Structure formats: structure tokens, C-alpha cells
């Protein structure tokens, strides 16, 4: 209680889009291990929250489309791409993940705002 399922789902999407370059770029074993552990940890949190019914919380009111579409449009319109780097799709997903990460906490902020049991005045 007190944690937004949609925020964790958005961060899982961020990590999935950003860490896709593990398959295409040469990286150190420590970086690959870090990415795999962070991705699987976030996946476990999302699955656990989904299994416990957090996706049906009445305070988690932000539609995911409102948070997902603007970063996708901004990444398509304003992204700087180079086809010769690691592929257009991987680069597009990397740019999308950067923009999505900037708004991924929005559902948690709104969740806390709607939580009447929260005694914090801030």
C-alpha cells in the first residue's frame, strides 16, 4: 500500500528499452550483470505487485497512454539517429527510454496526492 504499480511498470518498460543494447553492443561482464540483475529485479517487483492486486488500486489513476505516448512522439520527432551505430530500432528505444524515465515517477506522485491516509503535509 502506498506504491504505484504503474510507476514500477513504467520503469520496467524503461529498463527493457534501454538494456536491449546488451545483445548488440560489446560490454563488460559487470555492466551486463548489472543490467540483467536490475531488469530481473524490476520484473519480479512488477509480477509480485500484479499478483497481489496492486494494478486495481483506486488511487493509481494515471492512464498509461498519457505517460507513454508523449515520450514516444518526442523520441520519433526530435531523436537524433545514426543507422550505422547499432541499428535504428535499438537507438530509437534508447532515446524513448530516456524520455520515458523523465516522466515515469508521475503516477507515484499522483498516487501520493490521492492517498487520503497520507499524513505528510508536503
Tab-separated table of N, CA, C and O in Angstrom:
chain	number	residue	atom	x	y	z
A	1	UNK	N	0.845	-1.179	0.000
A	1	UNK	CA	0.000	0.000	0.000
A	1	UNK	C	0.892	1.245	0.000
A	1	UNK	O	1.883	1.314	0.705
A	2	UNK	N	0.540	2.207	-0.825
A	2	UNK	CA	1.317	3.427	-0.900
A	2	UNK	C	2.308	3.455	-2.041
A	2	UNK	O	3.068	4.404	-2.167
A	3	UNK	N	2.316	2.404	-2.882
A	3	UNK	CA	3.254	2.332	-4.000
A	3	UNK	C	2.459	2.132	-5.282
A	3	UNK	O	1.580	1.286	-5.360
A	4	UNK	N	2.784	2.911	-6.286
A	4	UNK	CA	2.076	2.857	-7.562
A	4	UNK	C	2.587	1.700	-8.422
A	4	UNK	O	3.782	1.616	-8.735
A	5	UNK	N	1.677	0.822	-8.822
A	5	UNK	CA	2.008	-0.276	-9.730
A	5	UNK	C	2.443	0.262	-11.087
A	5	UNK	O	3.385	-0.243	-11.706
A	6	UNK	N	1.786	1.313	-11.543
A	6	UNK	CA	2.084	1.866	-12.864
A	6	UNK	C	3.485	2.466	-12.928
A	6	UNK	O	4.143	2.401	-13.966
A	7	UNK	N	3.955	3.039	-11.832
A	7	UNK	CA	5.319	3.561	-11.808
A	7	UNK	C	6.332	2.433	-11.989
A	7	UNK	O	7.277	2.553	-12.773
A	8	UNK	N	6.124	1.333	-11.294
A	8	UNK	CA	7.043	0.199	-11.439
A	8	UNK	C	6.958	-0.406	-12.829
A	8	UNK	O	7.970	-0.812	-13.402
A	9	UNK	N	5.758	-0.456	-13.395
A	9	UNK	CA	5.600	-0.965	-14.753
A	9	UNK	C	6.306	-0.057	-15.757
A	9	UNK	O	6.968	-0.537	-16.685
A	10	UNK	N	6.219	1.250	-15.556
A	10	UNK	CA	6.901	2.187	-16.443
A	10	UNK	C	8.425	2.040	-16.342
A	10	UNK	O	9.123	2.093	-17.361
A	11	UNK	N	8.946	1.854	-15.137
A	11	UNK	CA	10.384	1.653	-15.002
A	11	UNK	C	10.821	0.327	-15.619
A	11	UNK	O	11.918	0.222	-16.151
A	12	UNK	N	9.952	-0.694	-15.572
A	12	UNK	CA	10.267	-1.940	-16.251
A	12	UNK	C	10.346	-1.721	-17.765
A	12	UNK	O	11.231	-2.255	-18.435
A	13	UNK	N	9.452	-0.908	-18.303
A	13	UNK	CA	9.497	-0.577	-19.734
A	13	UNK	C	10.761	0.220	-20.052
A	13	UNK	O	11.409	-0.011	-21.074
A	14	UNK	N	11.119	1.157	-19.180
A	14	UNK	CA	12.355	1.934	-19.368
A	14	UNK	C	13.563	1.010	-19.428
A	14	UNK	O	14.383	1.094	-20.350
A	15	UNK	N	13.678	0.111	-18.451
A	15	UNK	CA	14.839	-0.782	-18.412
A	15	UNK	C	14.833	-1.755	-19.592
A	15	UNK	O	15.889	-2.084	-20.127
A	16	UNK	N	13.660	-2.223	-19.986
A	16	UNK	CA	13.578	-3.138	-21.132
A	16	UNK	C	14.045	-2.459	-22.409
A	16	UNK	O	14.777	-3.051	-23.205
A	17	UNK	N	13.615	-1.218	-22.609
A	17	UNK	CA	14.004	-0.490	-23.817
A	17	UNK	C	15.483	-0.109	-23.787
A	17	UNK	O	16.172	-0.181	-24.799
A	18	UNK	N	15.974	0.271	-22.638
A	18	UNK	CA	17.351	0.749	-22.550
A	18	UNK	C	18.374	-0.381	-22.558
A	18	UNK	O	19.461	-0.237	-23.111
A	19	UNK	N	18.042	-1.490	-21.954
A	19	UNK	CA	19.017	-2.573	-21.817
A	19	UNK	C	19.003	-3.532	-23.001
A	19	UNK	O	19.701	-4.534	-22.988
A	20	UNK	N	18.244	-3.242	-24.024
A	20	UNK	CA	18.220	-4.084	-25.213
A	20	UNK	C	19.562	-4.080	-25.932
A	20	UNK	O	19.881	-5.018	-26.659
A	21	UNK	N	20.365	-3.045	-25.691
A	21	UNK	CA	21.664	-2.959	-26.359
A	21	UNK	C	22.660	-4.006	-25.848
A	21	UNK	O	23.733	-4.150	-26.411
A	22	UNK	N	22.301	-4.741	-24.806
A	22	UNK	CA	23.161	-5.816	-24.311
A	22	UNK	C	23.399	-6.854	-25.413
A	22	UNK	O	24.466	-7.437	-25.506
A	23	UNK	N	22.405	-7.047	-26.265
A	23	UNK	CA	22.506	-8.052	-27.323
A	23	UNK	C	23.307	-7.573	-28.533
A	23	UNK	O	23.707	-8.392	-29.356
A	24	UNK	N	23.518	-6.270	-28.659
A	24	UNK	CA	24.138	-5.723	-29.869
A	24	UNK	C	25.471	-5.018	-29.636
A	24	UNK	O	26.225	-4.817	-30.573
A	25	UNK	N	25.746	-4.608	-28.413
A	25	UNK	CA	26.966	-3.851	-28.119
A	25	UNK	C	27.903	-4.696	-27.272
A	25	UNK	O	27.469	-5.446	-26.403
A	26	UNK	N	29.184	-4.518	-27.479
A	26	UNK	CA	30.175	-5.198	-26.658
A	26	UNK	C	30.303	-4.446	-25.337
A	26	UNK	O	30.560	-3.233	-25.322
A	27	UNK	N	30.097	-5.158	-24.227
A	27	UNK	CA	30.114	-4.540	-22.911
A	27	UNK	C	30.849	-5.445	-21.932
A	27	UNK	O	30.955	-6.648	-22.147
A	28	UNK	N	31.289	-4.845	-20.839
A	28	UNK	CA	31.978	-5.636	-19.819
A	28	UNK	C	30.975	-6.542	-19.114
A	28	UNK	O	29.775	-6.280	-19.084
A	29	UNK	N	31.490	-7.594	-18.517
A	29	UNK	CA	30.646	-8.566	-17.829
A	29	UNK	C	29.939	-7.927	-16.629
A	29	UNK	O	28.803	-8.274	-16.316
A	30	UNK	N	30.587	-6.972	-15.987
A	30	UNK	CA	29.988	-6.307	-14.835
A	30	UNK	C	28.783	-5.467	-15.254
A	30	UNK	O	27.763	-5.453	-14.574
A	31	UNK	N	28.883	-4.790	-16.379
A	31	UNK	CA	27.776	-3.987	-16.875
A	31	UNK	C	26.609	-4.873	-17.312
A	31	UNK	O	25.451	-4.569	-17.016
A	32	UNK	N	26.916	-5.964	-17.972
A	32	UNK	CA	25.859	-6.899	-18.383
A	32	UNK	C	25.194	-7.503	-17.153
A	32	UNK	O	23.955	-7.590	-17.092
A	33	UNK	N	25.971	-7.886	-16.157
A	33	UNK	CA	25.411	-8.443	-14.921
A	33	UNK	C	24.529	-7.421	-14.208
A	33	UNK	O	23.433	-7.746	-13.740
A	34	UNK	N	24.978	-6.175	-14.140
A	34	UNK	CA	24.187	-5.108	-13.531
A	34	UNK	C	22.852	-4.935	-14.248
A	34	UNK	O	21.798	-4.856	-13.618
A	35	UNK	N	22.893	-4.897	-15.573
A	35	UNK	CA	21.670	-4.705	-16.345
A	35	UNK	C	20.712	-5.873	-16.177
A	35	UNK	O	19.495	-5.676	-16.018
A	36	UNK	N	21.238	-7.072	-16.184
A	36	UNK	CA	20.385	-8.257	-16.027
A	36	UNK	C	19.761	-8.293	-14.638
A	36	UNK	O	18.562	-8.565	-14.486
A	37	UNK	N	20.539	-8.002	-13.610
A	37	UNK	CA	20.003	-8.007	-12.246
A	37	UNK	C	18.962	-6.909	-12.035
A	37	UNK	O	17.930	-7.144	-11.400
A	38	UNK	N	19.208	-5.729	-12.550
A	38	UNK	CA	18.245	-4.639	-12.404
A	38	UNK	C	16.954	-4.951	-13.160
A	38	UNK	O	15.851	-4.730	-12.646
A	39	UNK	N	17.079	-5.492	-14.360
A	39	UNK	CA	15.892	-5.821	-15.157
A	39	UNK	C	15.083	-6.930	-14.499
A	39	UNK	O	13.867	-6.823	-14.383
A	40	UNK	N	15.748	-7.992	-14.054
A	40	UNK	CA	15.007	-9.099	-13.435
A	40	UNK	C	14.418	-8.693	-12.082
A	40	UNK	O	13.323	-9.133	-11.732
A	41	UNK	N	15.133	-7.864	-11.337
A	41	UNK	CA	14.578	-7.376	-10.071
A	41	UNK	C	13.325	-6.554	-10.275
A	41	UNK	O	12.329	-6.700	-9.547
A	42	UNK	N	13.351	-5.690	-11.275
A	42	UNK	CA	12.164	-4.879	-11.577
A	42	UNK	C	11.026	-5.754	-12.078
A	42	UNK	O	9.864	-5.536	-11.719
A	43	UNK	N	11.340	-6.753	-12.879
A	43	UNK	CA	10.317	-7.685	-13.358
A	43	UNK	C	9.674	-8.434	-12.190
A	43	UNK	O	8.448	-8.592	-12.146
A	44	UNK	N	10.476	-8.865	-11.230
A	44	UNK	CA	9.930	-9.567	-10.066
A	44	UNK	C	9.010	-8.675	-9.247
A	44	UNK	O	7.968	-9.118	-8.760
A	45	UNK	N	9.376	-7.408	-9.090
A	45	UNK	CA	8.526	-6.466	-8.355
A	45	UNK	C	7.201	-6.269	-9.087
A	45	UNK	O	6.127	-6.281	-8.470
A	46	UNK	N	7.248	-6.110	-10.407
A	46	UNK	CA	6.024	-5.917	-11.188
A	46	UNK	C	5.132	-7.149	-11.099
A	46	UNK	O	3.916	-7.041	-10.896
A	47	UNK	N	5.710	-8.343	-11.216
A	47	UNK	CA	4.922	-9.577	-11.126
A	47	UNK	C	4.323	-9.728	-9.736
A	47	UNK	O	3.140	-10.094	-9.591
A	48	UNK	N	5.096	-9.439	-8.708
A	48	UNK	CA	4.598	-9.534	-7.338
A	48	UNK	C	3.458	-8.552	-7.093
A	48	UNK	O	2.427	-8.919	-6.515
A	49	UNK	N	3.625	-7.324	-7.537
A	49	UNK	CA	2.562	-6.332	-7.358
A	49	UNK	C	1.321	-6.716	-8.159
A	49	UNK	O	0.190	-6.535	-7.692
A	50	UNK	N	1.511	-7.254	-9.356
A	50	UNK	CA	0.378	-7.678	-10.174
A	50	UNK	C	-0.354	-8.836	-9.500
A	50	UNK	O	-1.584	-8.864	-9.468
A	51	UNK	N	0.391	-9.785	-8.942
A	51	UNK	CA	-0.210	-10.952	-8.295
A	51	UNK	C	-0.967	-10.558	-7.025
A	51	UNK	O	-1.981	-11.179	-6.688
A	52	UNK	N	-0.491	-9.533	-6.338
A	52	UNK	CA	-1.152	-9.092	-5.107
A	52	UNK	C	-2.317	-8.144	-5.367
A	52	UNK	O	-2.961	-7.687	-4.412
A	53	UNK	N	-2.575	-7.812	-6.623
A	53	UNK	CA	-3.728	-6.991	-6.957
A	53	UNK	C	-3.491	-5.500	-6.930
A	53	UNK	O	-4.445	-4.730	-6.900
A	54	UNK	N	-2.246	-5.064	-6.942
A	54	UNK	CA	-1.964	-3.629	-6.893
A	54	UNK	C	-2.409	-2.904	-8.159
A	54	UNK	O	-2.598	-1.697	-8.148
A	55	UNK	N	-2.590	-3.625	-9.254
A	55	UNK	CA	-2.996	-2.982	-10.510
A	55	UNK	C	-4.428	-2.461	-10.444
A	55	UNK	O	-4.834	-1.659	-11.271
A	56	UNK	N	-5.195	-2.898	-9.455
A	56	UNK	CA	-6.583	-2.472	-9.324
A	56	UNK	C	-6.771	-1.401	-8.247
A	56	UNK	O	-7.896	-1.126	-7.855
A	57	UNK	N	-5.696	-0.809	-7.781
A	57	UNK	CA	-5.768	0.206	-6.734
A	57	UNK	C	-6.472	1.448	-7.274
A	57	UNK	O	-6.150	1.952	-8.344
A	58	UNK	N	-7.429	1.952	-6.521
A	58	UNK	CA	-8.234	3.106	-6.955
A	58	UNK	C	-7.444	4.410	-6.961
A	58	UNK	O	-7.833	5.367	-7.603
A	59	UNK	N	-6.334	4.471	-6.241
A	59	UNK	CA	-5.539	5.704	-6.195
A	59	UNK	C	-4.550	5.807	-7.352
A	59	UNK	O	-4.010	6.869	-7.615
A	60	UNK	N	-4.331	4.711	-8.046
A	60	UNK	CA	-3.400	4.679	-9.180
A	60	UNK	C	-4.180	5.042	-10.445
A	60	UNK	O	-4.570	4.195	-11.237
A	61	UNK	N	-4.421	6.349	-10.630
A	61	UNK	CA	-5.389	6.808	-11.624
A	61	UNK	C	-4.811	7.308	-12.943
A	61	UNK	O	-5.569	7.642	-13.842
A	62	UNK	N	-3.516	7.375	-13.088
A	62	UNK	CA	-2.926	7.919	-14.317
A	62	UNK	C	-3.049	6.882	-15.441
A	62	UNK	O	-2.576	5.757	-15.288
A	63	UNK	N	-3.676	7.246	-16.559
A	63	UNK	CA	-3.709	6.318	-17.696
A	63	UNK	C	-2.302	6.165	-18.283
A	63	UNK	O	-1.598	7.156	-18.495
A	64	UNK	N	-1.897	4.941	-18.541
A	64	UNK	CA	-0.546	4.695	-19.059
A	64	UNK	C	-0.342	5.317	-20.434
A	64	UNK	O	0.777	5.700	-20.775
A	65	UNK	N	-1.403	5.439	-21.208
A	65	UNK	CA	-1.280	6.044	-22.542
A	65	UNK	C	-0.813	7.490	-22.431
A	65	UNK	O	-0.003	7.952	-23.238
A	66	UNK	N	-1.288	8.190	-21.413
A	66	UNK	CA	-0.920	9.593	-21.216
A	66	UNK	C	0.573	9.725	-20.917
A	66	UNK	O	1.199	10.723	-21.270
A	67	UNK	N	1.144	8.707	-20.298
A	67	UNK	CA	2.558	8.759	-19.948
A	67	UNK	C	3.436	8.152	-21.054
A	67	UNK	O	4.566	8.577	-21.243
A	68	UNK	N	2.921	7.192	-21.803
A	68	UNK	CA	3.731	6.500	-22.814
A	68	UNK	C	3.773	7.201	-24.173
A	68	UNK	O	4.807	7.183	-24.842
A	69	UNK	N	2.680	7.814	-24.582
A	69	UNK	CA	2.618	8.390	-25.935
A	69	UNK	C	3.505	9.626	-26.107
A	69	UNK	O	4.239	9.705	-27.094
A	70	UNK	N	3.476	10.614	-25.204
A	70	UNK	CA	4.341	11.791	-25.417
A	70	UNK	C	5.831	11.470	-25.550
A	70	UNK	O	6.477	11.996	-26.469
A	71	UNK	N	6.422	10.616	-24.703
A	71	UNK	CA	7.841	10.291	-24.927
A	71	UNK	C	8.090	9.573	-26.260
A	71	UNK	O	9.130	9.775	-26.887
A	72	UNK	N	7.134	8.765	-26.694
A	72	UNK	CA	7.289	8.082	-27.979
A	72	UNK	C	7.281	9.079	-29.129
A	72	UNK	O	8.106	9.006	-30.048
A	73	UNK	N	6.374	10.046	-29.060
A	73	UNK	CA	6.302	11.069	-30.106
A	73	UNK	C	7.560	11.934	-30.099
A	73	UNK	O	8.143	12.222	-31.152
A	74	UNK	N	8.001	12.341	-28.920
A	74	UNK	CA	9.203	13.176	-28.814
A	74	UNK	C	10.425	12.411	-29.323
A	74	UNK	O	11.277	12.978	-30.020
A	75	UNK	N	10.514	11.119	-29.005
A	75	UNK	CA	11.650	10.320	-29.474
A	75	UNK	C	11.629	10.186	-30.993
A	75	UNK	O	12.680	10.235	-31.635
A	76	UNK	N	10.456	10.044	-31.588
A	76	UNK	CA	10.360	9.927	-33.046
A	76	UNK	C	10.672	11.243	-33.750
A	76	UNK	O	11.347	11.260	-34.774
A	77	UNK	N	10.171	12.344	-33.181
A	77	UNK	CA	10.306	13.636	-33.859
A	77	UNK	C	11.669	14.266	-33.614
A	77	UNK	O	12.308	14.763	-34.547
A	78	UNK	N	12.126	14.270	-32.370
A	78	UNK	CA	13.331	15.014	-32.015
A	78	UNK	C	14.569	14.133	-31.812
A	78	UNK	O	15.639	14.658	-31.497
A	79	UNK	N	14.446	12.833	-31.966
A	79	UNK	CA	15.586	11.941	-31.763
A	79	UNK	C	16.632	12.106	-32.852
A	79	UNK	O	16.314	12.375	-34.006
A	80	UNK	N	17.878	11.960	-32.481
A	80	UNK	CA	18.982	12.020	-33.441
A	80	UNK	C	19.478	10.587	-33.634
A	80	UNK	O	19.962	9.961	-32.692
A	81	UNK	N	19.338	10.079	-34.849
A	81	UNK	CA	19.623	8.675	-35.113
A	81	UNK	C	20.816	8.523	-36.044
A	81	UNK	O	21.048	9.355	-36.905
A	82	UNK	N	21.529	7.430	-35.863
A	82	UNK	CA	22.583	7.064	-36.794
A	82	UNK	C	22.431	5.576	-37.086
A	82	UNK	O	22.577	4.744	-36.191
A	83	UNK	N	22.110	5.243	-38.299
A	83	UNK	CA	21.822	3.869	-38.681
A	83	UNK	C	23.061	2.989	-38.550
A	83	UNK	O	22.983	1.815	-38.210
A	84	UNK	N	24.247	3.551	-38.775
A	84	UNK	CA	25.451	2.746	-38.753
A	84	UNK	C	25.912	2.374	-37.343
A	84	UNK	O	26.790	1.537	-37.179
A	85	UNK	N	25.322	2.962	-36.318
A	85	UNK	CA	25.780	2.721	-34.948
A	85	UNK	C	25.436	1.290	-34.499
A	85	UNK	O	26.251	0.408	-34.551
A	86	UNK	N	24.227	1.057	-34.024
A	86	UNK	CA	23.830	-0.282	-33.570
A	86	UNK	C	22.448	-0.646	-34.079
A	86	UNK	O	21.823	-1.542	-33.546
A	87	UNK	N	21.965	0.060	-35.030
A	87	UNK	CA	20.636	-0.223	-35.548
A	87	UNK	C	19.646	0.838	-35.127
A	87	UNK	O	19.717	1.377	-34.022
A	88	UNK	N	18.740	1.111	-35.997
A	88	UNK	CA	17.773	2.178	-35.772
A	88	UNK	C	16.805	1.857	-34.640
A	88	UNK	O	16.496	2.716	-33.819
A	89	UNK	N	16.322	0.622	-34.560
A	89	UNK	CA	15.330	0.265	-33.536
A	89	UNK	C	15.929	0.353	-32.137
A	89	UNK	O	15.309	0.900	-31.222
A	90	UNK	N	17.130	-0.158	-31.957
A	90	UNK	CA	17.772	-0.113	-30.642
A	90	UNK	C	18.021	1.325	-30.218
A	90	UNK	O	17.790	1.703	-29.072
A	91	UNK	N	18.455	2.146	-31.157
A	91	UNK	CA	18.710	3.551	-30.843
A	91	UNK	C	17.408	4.298	-30.546
A	91	UNK	O	17.346	5.124	-29.631
A	92	UNK	N	16.362	4.000	-31.293
A	92	UNK	CA	15.048	4.601	-31.046
A	92	UNK	C	14.540	4.218	-29.661
A	92	UNK	O	14.031	5.068	-28.916
A	93	UNK	N	14.680	2.958	-29.284
A	93	UNK	CA	14.242	2.524	-27.959
A	93	UNK	C	15.072	3.155	-26.850
A	93	UNK	O	14.551	3.479	-25.780
A	94	UNK	N	16.357	3.363	-27.094
A	94	UNK	CA	17.214	4.015	-26.100
A	94	UNK	C	16.742	5.456	-25.869
A	94	UNK	O	16.614	5.905	-24.735
A	95	UNK	N	16.490	6.168	-26.941
A	95	UNK	CA	16.035	7.563	-26.819
A	95	UNK	C	14.663	7.615	-26.152
A	95	UNK	O	14.406	8.446	-25.273
A	96	UNK	N	13.766	6.701	-26.540
A	96	UNK	CA	12.444	6.628	-25.913
A	96	UNK	C	12.574	6.376	-24.412
A	96	UNK	O	11.869	6.998	-23.609
A	97	UNK	N	13.473	5.491	-24.008
A	97	UNK	CA	13.623	5.185	-22.586
A	97	UNK	C	14.123	6.390	-21.797
A	97	UNK	O	13.746	6.579	-20.641
A	98	UNK	N	14.953	7.210	-22.422
A	98	UNK	CA	15.437	8.417	-21.726
A	98	UNK	C	14.290	9.395	-21.469
A	98	UNK	O	14.177	9.956	-20.383
A	99	UNK	N	13.448	9.593	-22.470
A	99	UNK	CA	12.306	10.496	-22.289
A	99	UNK	C	11.266	9.904	-21.345
A	99	UNK	O	10.664	10.623	-20.546
A	100	UNK	N	11.040	8.596	-21.420
A	100	UNK	CA	10.060	7.958	-20.543
A	100	UNK	C	10.512	7.993	-19.087
A	100	UNK	O	9.694	8.188	-18.187
A	101	UNK	N	11.806	7.841	-18.862
A	101	UNK	CA	12.315	7.864	-17.488
A	101	UNK	C	12.035	9.210	-16.813
A	101	UNK	O	11.831	9.273	-15.606
A	102	UNK	N	12.006	10.269	-17.595
A	102	UNK	CA	11.775	11.595	-17.007
A	102	UNK	C	10.351	11.771	-16.487
A	102	UNK	O	10.111	12.632	-15.645
A	103	UNK	N	9.409	10.977	-16.966
A	103	UNK	CA	8.016	11.102	-16.501
A	103	UNK	C	7.514	9.841	-15.804
A	103	UNK	O	6.350	9.764	-15.433
A	104	UNK	N	8.373	8.859	-15.589
A	104	UNK	CA	7.942	7.581	-15.023
A	104	UNK	C	7.483	7.698	-13.570
A	104	UNK	O	6.684	6.874	-13.111
A	105	UNK	N	7.945	8.680	-12.846
A	105	UNK	CA	7.532	8.853	-11.446
A	105	UNK	C	6.194	9.571	-11.310
A	105	UNK	O	5.641	9.636	-10.208
A	106	UNK	N	5.672	10.094	-12.383
A	106	UNK	CA	4.411	10.840	-12.327
A	106	UNK	C	3.259	10.052	-11.693
A	106	UNK	O	2.543	10.596	-10.848
A	107	UNK	N	3.037	8.769	-12.029
A	107	UNK	CA	1.962	8.032	-11.357
A	107	UNK	C	2.148	7.925	-9.846
A	107	UNK	O	1.169	7.969	-9.100
A	108	UNK	N	3.402	7.826	-9.374
A	108	UNK	CA	3.629	7.751	-7.934
A	108	UNK	C	3.286	9.072	-7.254
A	108	UNK	O	2.703	9.089	-6.177
A	109	UNK	N	3.622	10.190	-7.887
A	109	UNK	CA	3.283	11.494	-7.312
A	109	UNK	C	1.776	11.667	-7.210
A	109	UNK	O	1.261	12.142	-6.194
A	110	UNK	N	1.068	11.298	-8.245
A	110	UNK	CA	-0.393	11.425	-8.230
A	110	UNK	C	-1.005	10.437	-7.243
A	110	UNK	O	-1.984	10.751	-6.567
A	111	UNK	N	-0.420	9.259	-7.134
A	111	UNK	CA	-0.872	8.269	-6.161
A	111	UNK	C	-0.781	8.839	-4.746
A	111	UNK	O	-1.718	8.737	-3.964
A	112	UNK	N	0.352	9.441	-4.423
A	112	UNK	CA	0.528	10.028	-3.088
A	112	UNK	C	-0.427	11.197	-2.861
A	112	UNK	O	-0.919	11.395	-1.752
A	113	UNK	N	-0.703	11.950	-3.905
A	113	UNK	CA	-1.634	13.069	-3.799
A	113	UNK	C	-3.048	12.570	-3.501
A	113	UNK	O	-3.780	13.176	-2.724
A	114	UNK	N	-3.433	11.456	-4.087
A	114	UNK	CA	-4.780	10.908	-3.897
A	114	UNK	C	-4.920	10.069	-2.629
A	114	UNK	O	-6.016	9.677	-2.266
A	115	UNK	N	-3.817	9.765	-1.962
A	115	UNK	CA	-3.842	8.937	-0.769
A	115	UNK	C	-4.294	9.782	0.434
A	115	UNK	O	-3.529	10.569	0.966
A	116	UNK	N	-5.518	9.591	0.861
A	116	UNK	CA	-6.072	10.364	1.982
A	116	UNK	C	-5.482	9.944	3.327
A	116	UNK	O	-5.524	10.706	4.277
A	117	UNK	N	-4.935	8.738	3.396
A	117	UNK	CA	-4.336	8.279	4.653
A	117	UNK	C	-2.944	8.837	4.878
A	117	UNK	O	-2.385	8.692	5.957
A	118	UNK	N	-2.382	9.457	3.865
A	118	UNK	CA	-1.043	10.026	3.956
A	118	UNK	C	-1.096	11.267	4.862
A	118	UNK	O	-1.771	12.235	4.549
A	119	UNK	N	-0.349	11.256	5.945
A	119	UNK	CA	-0.380	12.357	6.896
A	119	UNK	C	0.688	13.420	6.617
A	119	UNK	O	0.746	14.419	7.295
A	120	UNK	N	1.535	13.172	5.633
A	120	UNK	CA	2.604	14.126	5.329
A	120	UNK	C	2.012	15.386	4.699
A	120	UNK	O	1.263	15.303	3.730
A	121	UNK	N	2.316	16.577	5.219
A	121	UNK	CA	1.728	17.801	4.671
A	121	UNK	C	2.307	18.231	3.340
A	121	UNK	O	1.784	19.125	2.694
A	122	UNK	N	3.403	17.625	2.914
A	122	UNK	CA	4.053	18.066	1.675
A	122	UNK	C	3.357	17.514	0.487
A	122	UNK	O	3.076	16.551	0.098
